[in-house]
Amino acid sequence: MELLSLLIIPLVGAVIGYSTNLLAITMLFRPHKEKRIFGLRLPFTPGLIPKQRWQLAQKIGETLAENVFTSRTLIEAASNASIVENITRSVCDFAEKILSSPDAVSKILSDLLKLPEEEIVRVATHGLDKLLDFAHNRIEGKKFADIIPAAAVSALKTAAKDNIHMAAPICRNILDDPGVDAHLRRLVGKIVKENTRGLLSLFVSPDKIYDSIAENLLKYLEDEENHMLIYEKLVGFADAAMEKEISFRPERVITLEKMACVIMSITPRHIFPNAENFKPTLDKLVRNAVGILARQAADHVVGSLNIVQIAEEKINAFKTEEMEQLVLSVVGEQLKWIALLGGLLGFIMGFFPAILNIFM
């Protein structure tokens, strides 16, 4: 009889321990809705999570906003070496593909956006119009230094210094463009005509003047001794420009449609025949830009996103059954072991009274 009690009491304890833990785990989710008898709600209905889901959703949202989606975490994520490397490689590959394209900008955008070229020009014209409106309303009167980050200016100066030797090849390619050549010759001819009178005009050749200007300009740009001087002049011009107030003079702005057509007709490969030479500089610029944008955009992104509200809405959108399945898919195995642990502890706790009962 003593041996039977030694076995029965621990087994009863195991069943009680297992059942208690299993009931507690089940009551986390069930019942899904409150139960009533004679109009009175039964205690512990609905289950704990269905009953407290609104408070739970709010706490999860607050935790995400305070510890996960913060300016610091966004900056750290954007500064991650692998993320920066992937962004840089993608941008550089895309830029190299664009710069080496023989097509005009309008054709490139048409292929990318799957729109007719005429629509691209129309959109560009509209965009320039909106840009000018924005500039008039938000930028005019401010200094360039107030708009452009100092780090971006520093990166551009470094890029200019590293690539100043490319000024001559770029200018040569621009001047070799038939459209540009014809336009500049007409412009020189107009200037000569307006400033020469009588017999003097018979001895002045606009084409020879233009050829001389172009040839001497290219020689000046190609001379390595002038590169640092050119760079210093550019830096001086940039520094002076940064301190100027932005002012728009509508009467001096050419027709927006004509401006859009000029921009859209540019052929990148004609201007940048050796796009691969710019890859190191572009790589450096993109890496700097990622850091600058991350620091400047982090506060704006976090401030504009109501993380608490978003989290609450998403969590509360789950049905109770879906939430239960979601939790069980993650910790279901652990919950089973908790129930079994309750059975084991019940068995052990029942074993000691059984032993005491035998010896007393």
CSV table of C-alpha atoms in Angstrom, one decimal:
chain,number,residue,atom,x,y,z
A,1,MET,CA,0.0,0.0,0.0
A,2,GLU,CA,2.9,2.3,0.8
A,3,LEU,CA,4.5,1.6,-2.6
A,4,LEU,CA,1.2,2.4,-4.3
A,5,SER,CA,0.9,5.7,-2.5
A,6,LEU,CA,4.6,6.4,-3.4
A,7,LEU,CA,3.6,6.2,-7.1
A,8,ILE,CA,0.0,7.7,-7.0
A,9,ILE,CA,0.8,10.9,-5.1
A,10,PRO,CA,3.6,12.0,-7.4
A,11,LEU,CA,1.5,11.1,-10.5
A,12,VAL,CA,-1.4,13.2,-9.2
A,13,GLY,CA,1.0,16.0,-8.5
A,14,ALA,CA,2.4,15.7,-12.1
A,15,VAL,CA,-1.1,15.8,-13.6
A,16,ILE,CA,-2.0,18.8,-11.5
A,17,GLY,CA,1.2,20.6,-12.3
A,18,TYR,CA,0.9,19.9,-16.1
A,19,SER,CA,-2.8,20.8,-16.2
A,20,THR,CA,-2.2,24.0,-14.2
A,21,ASN,CA,0.5,25.2,-16.5
A,22,LEU,CA,-1.4,24.2,-19.6
A,23,LEU,CA,-4.5,26.0,-18.4
A,24,ALA,CA,-2.4,29.1,-17.7
A,25,ILE,CA,-0.9,29.0,-21.2
A,26,THR,CA,-4.3,28.4,-22.8
A,27,MET,CA,-5.8,31.3,-20.9
A,28,LEU,CA,-3.3,33.7,-22.5
A,29,PHE,CA,-5.4,33.5,-25.6
A,30,ARG,CA,-8.6,31.7,-24.9
A,31,PRO,CA,-11.4,32.3,-24.8
A,32,HIS,CA,-11.1,34.7,-27.6
A,33,LYS,CA,-14.3,36.5,-26.5
A,34,GLU,CA,-15.9,37.1,-23.1
A,35,LYS,CA,-18.4,34.5,-21.9
A,36,ARG,CA,-21.5,35.4,-20.0
A,37,ILE,CA,-24.0,33.4,-17.8
A,38,PHE,CA,-27.2,35.0,-16.9
A,39,GLY,CA,-25.9,38.3,-18.2
A,40,LEU,CA,-22.8,38.2,-16.0
A,41,ARG,CA,-19.3,38.0,-17.5
A,42,LEU,CA,-17.3,35.0,-16.4
A,43,PRO,CA,-14.0,35.9,-14.7
A,44,PHE,CA,-10.9,35.6,-16.9
A,45,THR,CA,-12.8,36.0,-20.1
A,46,PRO,CA,-11.7,36.8,-22.7
A,47,GLY,CA,-8.1,35.6,-22.4
A,48,LEU,CA,-5.3,37.8,-21.2
A,49,ILE,CA,-3.9,38.9,-24.6
A,50,PRO,CA,-7.3,39.4,-26.3
A,51,LYS,CA,-8.4,41.5,-23.3
A,52,GLN,CA,-5.2,43.6,-23.0
A,53,ARG,CA,-4.4,43.7,-26.7
A,54,TRP,CA,-4.9,47.5,-27.0
A,55,GLN,CA,-2.5,48.2,-24.1
A,56,LEU,CA,-0.1,45.6,-25.4
A,57,ALA,CA,-0.1,47.2,-28.9
A,58,GLN,CA,0.5,50.6,-27.3
A,59,LYS,CA,3.4,49.4,-25.2
A,60,ILE,CA,5.0,47.6,-28.2
A,61,GLY,CA,4.7,50.8,-30.3
A,62,GLU,CA,6.2,52.9,-27.5
A,63,THR,CA,9.1,50.4,-27.1
A,64,LEU,CA,9.8,50.5,-30.9
A,65,ALA,CA,9.7,54.3,-30.9
A,66,GLU,CA,12.0,54.7,-27.9
A,67,ASN,CA,14.5,51.9,-28.6
A,68,VAL,CA,14.3,50.8,-32.2
A,69,PHE,CA,13.1,53.5,-34.7
A,70,THR,CA,15.3,56.3,-33.4
A,71,SER,CA,17.5,58.9,-35.1
A,72,ARG,CA,20.5,57.1,-33.7
A,73,THR,CA,19.6,53.7,-34.9
A,74,LEU,CA,18.7,55.0,-38.4
A,75,ILE,CA,22.1,56.7,-38.6
A,76,GLU,CA,23.9,53.6,-37.4
A,77,ALA,CA,22.0,51.5,-39.9
A,78,ALA,CA,22.8,53.8,-42.8
A,79,SER,CA,26.4,53.9,-41.7
A,80,ASN,CA,26.7,50.1,-41.7
A,81,ALA,CA,29.7,49.2,-43.9
A,82,SER,CA,27.8,46.6,-45.9
A,83,ILE,CA,24.8,48.9,-46.5
A,84,VAL,CA,27.0,51.8,-47.6
A,85,GLU,CA,28.9,49.4,-49.8
A,86,ASN,CA,25.7,48.1,-51.5
A,87,ILE,CA,24.3,51.6,-52.0
A,88,THR,CA,27.6,52.9,-53.4
A,89,ARG,CA,28.0,50.0,-55.8
A,90,SER,CA,24.4,50.3,-57.0
A,91,VAL,CA,24.6,54.1,-57.6
A,92,CYS,CA,28.1,53.9,-59.2
A,93,ASP,CA,27.0,51.1,-61.6
A,94,PHE,CA,23.8,53.0,-62.5
A,95,ALA,CA,25.7,56.3,-63.0
A,96,GLU,CA,28.4,54.6,-65.1
A,97,LYS,CA,25.7,53.0,-67.3
A,98,ILE,CA,24.0,56.4,-67.8
A,99,LEU,CA,27.2,58.3,-68.4
A,100,SER,CA,28.4,55.9,-71.0
A,101,SER,CA,25.1,55.8,-72.8
A,102,PRO,CA,25.1,57.2,-76.4
A,103,ASP,CA,21.4,58.3,-76.1
A,104,ALA,CA,20.1,61.7,-75.2
A,105,VAL,CA,18.8,62.2,-71.6
A,106,SER,CA,15.2,62.2,-72.9
A,107,LYS,CA,15.7,58.8,-74.5
A,108,ILE,CA,17.4,57.4,-71.4
A,109,LEU,CA,14.5,58.6,-69.2
A,110,SER,CA,12.0,57.4,-71.7
A,111,ASP,CA,13.4,53.9,-71.5
A,112,LEU,CA,13.6,54.0,-67.7
A,113,LEU,CA,10.1,55.4,-67.1
A,114,LYS,CA,8.4,53.8,-70.1
A,115,LEU,CA,7.1,57.1,-71.3
A,116,PRO,CA,7.2,58.9,-74.7
A,117,GLU,CA,10.1,61.4,-75.0
A,118,GLU,CA,7.6,64.2,-75.6
A,119,GLU,CA,6.0,63.4,-72.3
A,120,ILE,CA,9.4,63.4,-70.6
A,121,VAL,CA,10.1,66.9,-72.0
A,122,ARG,CA,6.6,68.1,-70.8
A,123,VAL,CA,7.2,66.7,-67.3
A,124,ALA,CA,10.7,68.3,-67.2
A,125,THR,CA,9.2,71.7,-68.2
A,126,HIS,CA,6.5,71.3,-65.5
A,127,GLY,CA,9.2,70.3,-63.0
A,128,LEU,CA,11.3,73.3,-63.8
A,129,ASP,CA,8.2,75.5,-63.4
A,130,LYS,CA,7.5,74.0,-59.9
A,131,LEU,CA,11.2,74.3,-59.0
A,132,LEU,CA,11.2,78.0,-59.8
A,133,ASP,CA,8.0,78.5,-57.9
A,134,PHE,CA,9.6,76.7,-54.9
A,135,ALA,CA,12.8,78.7,-55.2
A,136,HIS,CA,10.8,82.0,-55.3
A,137,ASN,CA,8.8,81.1,-52.3
A,138,ARG,CA,11.2,79.2,-50.1
A,139,ILE,CA,14.8,79.9,-51.1
A,140,GLU,CA,15.0,83.5,-52.5
A,141,GLY,CA,16.7,85.8,-50.0
A,142,LYS,CA,18.7,83.1,-48.3
A,143,LYS,CA,22.4,82.4,-48.7
A,144,PHE,CA,23.6,79.4,-50.6
A,145,ALA,CA,25.5,78.5,-47.4
A,146,ASP,CA,22.1,78.2,-45.6
A,147,ILE,CA,20.9,75.7,-48.2
A,148,ILE,CA,23.9,73.6,-49.1
A,149,PRO,CA,25.5,71.5,-46.3
A,150,ALA,CA,29.2,72.4,-45.6
A,151,ALA,CA,30.1,68.7,-45.8
A,152,ALA,CA,28.6,68.5,-49.4
A,153,VAL,CA,30.6,71.6,-50.4
A,154,SER,CA,33.8,70.1,-49.0
A,155,ALA,CA,33.2,66.8,-50.9
A,156,LEU,CA,32.6,68.7,-54.1
A,157,LYS,CA,35.8,70.7,-53.7
A,158,THR,CA,37.7,67.5,-53.2
A,159,ALA,CA,36.1,66.0,-56.3
A,160,ALA,CA,37.0,69.1,-58.3
A,161,LYS,CA,40.6,68.9,-57.2
A,162,ASP,CA,40.9,65.2,-58.0
A,163,ASN,CA,39.3,65.7,-61.5
A,164,ILE,CA,40.5,69.1,-62.6
A,165,HIS,CA,42.6,67.4,-65.3
A,166,MET,CA,39.3,66.3,-66.9
A,167,ALA,CA,38.2,69.9,-67.5
A,168,ALA,CA,39.9,70.1,-70.9
A,169,PRO,CA,38.6,66.8,-72.3
A,170,ILE,CA,35.1,67.6,-71.2
A,171,CYS,CA,35.2,71.1,-72.7
A,172,ARG,CA,36.6,69.7,-75.9
A,173,ASN,CA,33.8,67.2,-76.2
A,174,ILE,CA,31.2,69.9,-75.5
A,175,LEU,CA,32.7,72.2,-78.1
A,176,ASP,CA,32.9,69.4,-80.7
A,177,ASP,CA,29.2,68.8,-80.4
A,178,PRO,CA,27.7,70.1,-83.8
A,179,GLY,CA,24.8,71.8,-82.0
A,180,VAL,CA,27.0,73.6,-79.5
A,181,ASP,CA,29.5,74.5,-82.1
A,182,ALA,CA,26.8,76.0,-84.4
A,183,HIS,CA,25.2,77.9,-81.5
A,184,LEU,CA,28.5,79.4,-80.3
A,185,ARG,CA,29.5,80.5,-83.8
A,186,ARG,CA,26.2,82.2,-84.2
A,187,LEU,CA,26.7,83.9,-80.8
A,188,VAL,CA,30.2,85.1,-81.7
A,189,GLY,CA,28.9,86.3,-85.1
A,190,LYS,CA,26.2,88.3,-83.4
A,191,ILE,CA,28.6,89.9,-81.0
A,192,VAL,CA,31.0,90.8,-83.8
A,193,LYS,CA,28.2,92.3,-85.9
A,194,GLU,CA,26.9,94.4,-83.0
A,195,ASN,CA,30.4,95.8,-82.2
A,196,THR,CA,31.9,96.4,-85.6
A,197,ARG,CA,30.9,99.1,-88.1
A,198,GLY,CA,31.7,100.0,-91.7
A,199,LEU,CA,34.8,98.7,-93.4
A,200,LEU,CA,36.1,97.1,-90.2
A,201,SER,CA,33.4,94.4,-90.4
A,202,LEU,CA,34.8,93.3,-93.7
A,203,PHE,CA,38.1,92.3,-92.1
A,204,VAL,CA,36.7,90.6,-89.1
A,205,SER,CA,35.9,86.8,-89.4
A,206,PRO,CA,33.6,85.6,-86.6
A,207,ASP,CA,34.6,82.0,-87.4
A,208,LYS,CA,38.3,82.7,-87.0
A,209,ILE,CA,37.7,84.6,-83.7
A,210,TYR,CA,35.7,81.7,-82.4
A,211,ASP,CA,38.3,79.1,-83.5
A,212,SER,CA,41.0,81.2,-81.8
A,213,ILE,CA,39.0,81.5,-78.6
A,214,ALA,CA,38.3,77.8,-78.5
A,215,GLU,CA,41.8,76.8,-79.3
A,216,ASN,CA,43.4,79.0,-76.7
A,217,LEU,CA,40.9,78.0,-74.0
A,218,LEU,CA,41.6,74.4,-74.6
A,219,LYS,CA,45.4,75.0,-74.5
A,220,TYR,CA,45.0,76.8,-71.2
A,221,LEU,CA,42.9,74.0,-69.7
A,222,GLU,CA,45.3,71.3,-70.9
A,223,ASP,CA,48.4,73.0,-69.4
A,224,GLU,CA,49.1,71.2,-66.1
A,225,GLU,CA,50.7,74.3,-64.6
A,226,ASN,CA,47.3,76.0,-64.8
A,227,HIS,CA,45.3,73.2,-63.1
A,228,MET,CA,46.0,74.3,-59.5
A,229,LEU,CA,45.3,77.9,-60.5
A,230,ILE,CA,42.0,76.9,-62.1
A,231,TYR,CA,41.1,74.9,-59.0
A,232,GLU,CA,41.9,77.8,-56.7
A,233,LYS,CA,39.8,80.1,-58.8
A,234,LEU,CA,36.9,77.6,-58.7
A,235,VAL,CA,37.2,77.3,-54.9
A,236,GLY,CA,37.3,81.1,-54.5
A,237,PHE,CA,34.3,81.5,-56.8
A,238,ALA,CA,32.4,78.7,-54.8
A,239,ASP,CA,33.2,80.3,-51.4
A,240,ALA,CA,32.1,83.7,-52.7
A,241,ALA,CA,29.0,82.3,-54.2
A,242,MET,CA,28.1,80.5,-50.9
A,243,GLU,CA,27.9,83.9,-49.2
A,244,LYS,CA,25.7,85.5,-51.8
A,245,GLU,CA,21.9,85.8,-51.4
A,246,ILE,CA,19.8,83.8,-53.8
A,247,SER,CA,17.9,86.1,-56.1
A,248,PHE,CA,15.9,85.3,-59.2
A,249,ARG,CA,15.3,87.6,-62.1
A,250,PRO,CA,12.5,86.2,-64.2
A,251,GLU,CA,13.3,88.5,-67.2
A,252,ARG,CA,16.7,86.8,-67.5
A,253,VAL,CA,15.4,83.2,-67.4
A,254,ILE,CA,15.0,81.6,-70.8
A,255,THR,CA,11.8,79.9,-71.7
A,256,LEU,CA,11.3,76.8,-69.5
A,257,GLU,CA,10.4,74.6,-72.4
A,258,LYS,CA,13.5,75.6,-74.3
A,259,MET,CA,15.6,75.0,-71.1
A,260,ALA,CA,14.0,71.5,-70.7
A,261,CYS,CA,14.6,70.7,-74.4
A,262,VAL,CA,18.3,71.6,-74.0
A,263,ILE,CA,18.7,69.5,-70.9
A,264,MET,CA,16.9,66.6,-72.4
A,265,SER,CA,18.9,66.7,-75.6
A,266,ILE,CA,22.3,66.3,-73.8
A,267,THR,CA,24.2,63.1,-74.6
A,268,PRO,CA,26.0,61.9,-71.5
A,269,ARG,CA,28.6,59.8,-73.3
A,270,HIS,CA,29.6,62.8,-75.5
A,271,ILE,CA,30.3,64.9,-72.5
A,272,PHE,CA,31.8,62.1,-70.5
A,273,PRO,CA,33.6,59.8,-73.0
A,274,ASN,CA,35.6,58.2,-70.2
A,275,ALA,CA,33.0,57.6,-67.6
A,276,GLU,CA,35.1,55.0,-65.8
A,277,ASN,CA,37.6,57.7,-64.9
A,278,PHE,CA,35.0,59.3,-62.7
A,279,LYS,CA,34.2,56.1,-60.7
A,280,PRO,CA,36.6,56.7,-57.8
A,281,THR,CA,35.3,60.3,-57.4
A,282,LEU,CA,31.7,59.2,-57.7
A,283,ASP,CA,32.4,56.4,-55.2
A,284,LYS,CA,33.7,59.0,-52.7
A,285,LEU,CA,30.8,61.4,-53.3
A,286,VAL,CA,28.2,58.7,-52.8
A,287,ARG,CA,29.8,57.5,-49.6
A,288,ASN,CA,29.9,61.1,-48.2
A,289,ALA,CA,26.3,61.7,-49.4
A,290,VAL,CA,25.0,58.6,-47.7
A,291,GLY,CA,26.4,59.8,-44.4
A,292,ILE,CA,25.2,63.4,-44.8
A,293,LEU,CA,21.7,62.3,-45.9
A,294,ALA,CA,21.4,59.8,-43.0
A,295,ARG,CA,22.3,62.5,-40.4
A,296,GLN,CA,20.1,65.1,-41.9
A,297,ALA,CA,17.1,62.9,-42.8
A,298,ALA,CA,17.1,60.8,-39.6
A,299,ASP,CA,15.3,63.3,-37.4
A,300,HIS,CA,12.9,64.3,-40.1
A,301,VAL,CA,12.0,60.6,-40.9
A,302,VAL,CA,11.5,59.7,-37.2
A,303,GLY,CA,9.6,62.9,-36.6
A,304,SER,CA,7.3,62.5,-39.5
A,305,LEU,CA,6.5,58.9,-38.7
A,306,ASN,CA,4.2,58.2,-35.8
A,307,ILE,CA,5.8,54.9,-34.9
A,308,VAL,CA,3.5,54.3,-31.9
A,309,GLN,CA,0.3,54.8,-34.0
A,310,ILE,CA,1.6,52.7,-36.9
A,311,ALA,CA,2.5,49.8,-34.5
A,312,GLU,CA,-0.8,50.1,-32.7
A,313,GLU,CA,-2.8,50.0,-35.9
A,314,LYS,CA,-0.9,47.1,-37.4
A,315,ILE,CA,-1.1,45.0,-34.2
A,316,ASN,CA,-4.8,45.8,-33.6
A,317,ALA,CA,-5.5,44.8,-37.2
A,318,PHE,CA,-4.6,41.2,-36.4
A,319,LYS,CA,-7.5,38.9,-35.5
A,320,THR,CA,-7.2,37.2,-32.2
A,321,GLU,CA,-6.8,33.8,-33.9
A,322,GLU,CA,-4.0,35.2,-36.1
A,323,MET,CA,-2.2,36.7,-33.2
A,324,GLU,CA,-2.4,33.4,-31.3
A,325,GLN,CA,-1.0,31.5,-34.3
A,326,LEU,CA,1.8,34.1,-34.7
A,327,VAL,CA,2.9,33.8,-31.1
A,328,LEU,CA,2.6,30.0,-31.1
A,329,SER,CA,4.7,29.8,-34.3
A,330,VAL,CA,7.5,31.5,-32.5
A,331,VAL,CA,7.3,30.2,-28.9
A,332,GLY,CA,4.9,27.3,-29.2
A,333,GLU,CA,7.6,24.7,-28.6
A,334,GLN,CA,8.8,26.5,-25.5
A,335,LEU,CA,5.3,26.7,-24.1
A,336,LYS,CA,4.9,23.0,-24.5
A,337,TRP,CA,8.1,22.5,-22.4
A,338,ILE,CA,6.7,24.9,-19.8
A,339,ALA,CA,3.6,22.7,-19.5
A,340,LEU,CA,5.8,19.6,-19.2
A,341,LEU,CA,8.0,21.3,-16.7
A,342,GLY,CA,4.9,21.9,-14.6
A,343,GLY,CA,4.2,18.2,-14.7
A,344,LEU,CA,7.8,17.4,-13.7
A,345,LEU,CA,7.7,19.8,-10.8
A,346,GLY,CA,4.3,18.4,-9.7
A,347,PHE,CA,5.7,14.9,-9.7
A,348,ILE,CA,8.8,15.9,-7.6
A,349,MET,CA,6.7,17.9,-5.2
A,350,GLY,CA,4.3,14.9,-4.8
A,351,PHE,CA,7.1,12.5,-4.3
A,352,PHE,CA,8.4,14.0,-1.1
A,353,PRO,CA,5.0,13.9,0.8
A,354,ALA,CA,4.6,10.3,-0.3
A,355,ILE,CA,8.0,9.4,1.2
A,356,LEU,CA,7.2,11.3,4.5
A,357,ASN,CA,3.9,9.4,4.6
A,358,ILE,CA,5.7,6.1,4.5
A,359,PHE,CA,8.2,6.8,7.2
A,360,MET,CA,5.9,8.6,9.6
